Every structure is written in C-alpha cells, then in structure tokens.
C-alpha cells in the first residue's frame, strides 16, 4: 500500500477547512496543526478529530512530527514569505494561500528556493480549479478559442471591505487592498493567455471609501472602527504585453457599482468567452460567428460551491504523487506579483510603468 502523504497545517483561519477537505480528497493525512491562537487551533483540531497537541509555530510542529512531507500555509499575507522559506529549507513541500507574497522580490526568492530544494510549491489560486475554468483552458489548448487578443478581469464589490480595521486593511500586513486580495480574476485571465510578458502598465487606485464602515458589508466582522485603513478601496488598470495582447483589470472592495460581480472575458480570434461566478453560481458563455450568424453557447456545469477551493489542494496532493500536473507554478506567481508591483507603482507615481526583460520596473519619464 502506498504511503500516505502527511501534511501539517499552519494557521486555523477561515480557509483552512477547504485545505483539509482537499488534502483528504487527494488521499493525504493531516497529522498536525499549528496556530499562534491556541484556543482557535484547539477548537479546529477538535472539530475535525485531529489527535495530539496544537503547536504554536512551524518549528515546534516540525520537531514533533519528523514524518511531515508537506505543510499548508494559511496565515495573513505578511507571514507567507517567512513561513514558505522556512518550510522549504526544512525539506517540506508547501501549499500556500493567496496572495503568494507581499511583492515580487519575496516571490522570486521563494521560487528560487523551491527550485534549489527540489520541492513542490503551489499557491491557492483556486479559480483555476473551477470546472468552467478547466474547460475553457482545455478549449484554449485545443486551439478552439484562437489567439486571445484581449481580456478583461473584474472582481468588484459595492460593500465588501473585509474585517474592517484589521489586518486586511493594513498595508504592512496585507500588502495592499482589493488589487492584491482579489487577484484571482487577474491570475485567471493571465493563465488563459499563457502568462505573456507584460511591457507597459497604466493604473490608478482610489481610497474614497476605505475608512467608511458603511462599505464593509458582510465580509468578516469589524475588527476596529479606529483600526488602520491605509490600503486602496478600488483599482483600475490596463496592461499591454510584449505579444501585443492587452488586459483590462478592475478590482474593488468598496465602489458605487450596481452589485458584486466576478468575471473574466476573453476576445479570441475564433471564439469569445465570458466566465462569471456570483454567489457561488457559475456561468460560462462562448461567442462565435458562423456564415454571418451569431453562434453562441451557454455552458452549464455542476456548481463549484467553493470556487475550486477544495479541488486546488487536492491537485497539490495528486501532483506530489505524480498523478497530475500542478495547477499553479512558482514561475507564474513571480510574474503575477511583478505585475501587481507594477500596477501599484503606476498608481503611486501617476505615470505609465515599463517592465523590462530583466524584471526591472520603472515609471516612464
């Protein structure tokens, strides 16, 4: 009988149950939990029936469980980089929540260490694992969409500032606001386009409503009405790639829009695409012209109630066992965070930004 992959959890926050379900679906065994909040960690371990002690950090957990093969990092953004680096240095495979890091420098160092150590590093860019997204990717690979000339990536909310006044709205911990938090649709569009190299970025952020508790909605309980709120509430941008392709992006937590909307639209030379997820209901539309007649299709899939959040960690385990190709790669995460850096730099400088071949990001004079 094949040895089960043994996983340790670092963090018992909101996303951890999805990770656990995915690991178990993949045939792994969760053997340990670490969380600085002992009460939260113990409550989670008891709910799932995990035996043994809840550890205060990775170091103590790894010492107590030398049989660990992999860890899952489910912490505020600031701690992704040090925990991933520590785990890789210990010879562990790593599955990490999004965003990959606070910036591209951190992500580049993680990717380099993963390659050097020969360990698998994946990130929970879970929308790639949705059934509709996997189907569209298959059509793209088969050439049925054609060349994707342009794409639009949107995740907009009217009232959706998460955990108002807590770490989500604190730049030093989160790295930014909705641009970095809701980067899923940007990643999905780039994945569909085969992650082309960006050349120019023009973007603007807005913070009109970030300190207004009326715009927090239902995304996590209020942490503090007097807490830090030094990130953007909305971001709009435009990217031109070296291939001539273009991407329009729009992310917001708080903006006067009609309603929350989450979608990627693609304009291919053979077929147009729009996939949308709202309130856990997915729609997938294809648009084409045949002999002067509009030939459109509306595809229906079994709803992914968790937007691929279980299927992604399951893929991590199957990739470790050699049963599947990993659905996310460190090299893609480096490009994603470099683009995020460029968007923020364009917004802060008020200028278009050029991304050089060596990864250097400079505002245009």
Short mmCIF file of C-alpha atoms in Angstrom, two decimals, residues 2 20 52 58 67 74 78 87 149 156 187-188 199 223 231 235 239 252 319 328 332 365:
data_model
loop_
_atom_site.label_atom_id
_atom_site.label_comp_id
_atom_site.label_asym_id
_atom_site.label_seq_id
_atom_site.Cartn_x
_atom_site.Cartn_y
_atom_site.Cartn_z
CA UNK A 2 1.34 3.42 -0.97
CA UNK A 20 -8.29 19.98 4.76
CA UNK A 52 -2.33 15.36 19.55
CA UNK A 58 6.18 25.59 12.43
CA UNK A 67 7.31 12.39 9.39
CA UNK A 74 -2.97 29.71 5.91
CA UNK A 78 2.86 39.14 5.65
CA UNK A 87 9.30 25.11 5.28
CA UNK A 149 -6.14 39.37 -28.29
CA UNK A 156 -15.91 44.37 -7.99
CA UNK A 187 -4.47 35.43 -12.48
CA UNK A 188 -7.21 33.55 -14.33
CA UNK A 199 5.58 45.52 -21.20
CA UNK A 223 -12.09 44.39 13.94
CA UNK A 231 -4.91 50.47 1.54
CA UNK A 235 -8.08 49.76 -8.55
CA UNK A 239 -1.69 46.16 -19.33
CA UNK A 252 -12.73 46.84 -5.73
CA UNK A 319 0.85 16.39 -8.04
CA UNK A 328 -0.05 26.56 -10.33
CA UNK A 332 3.71 32.14 -12.83
CA UNK A 365 9.51 59.93 -17.86
#
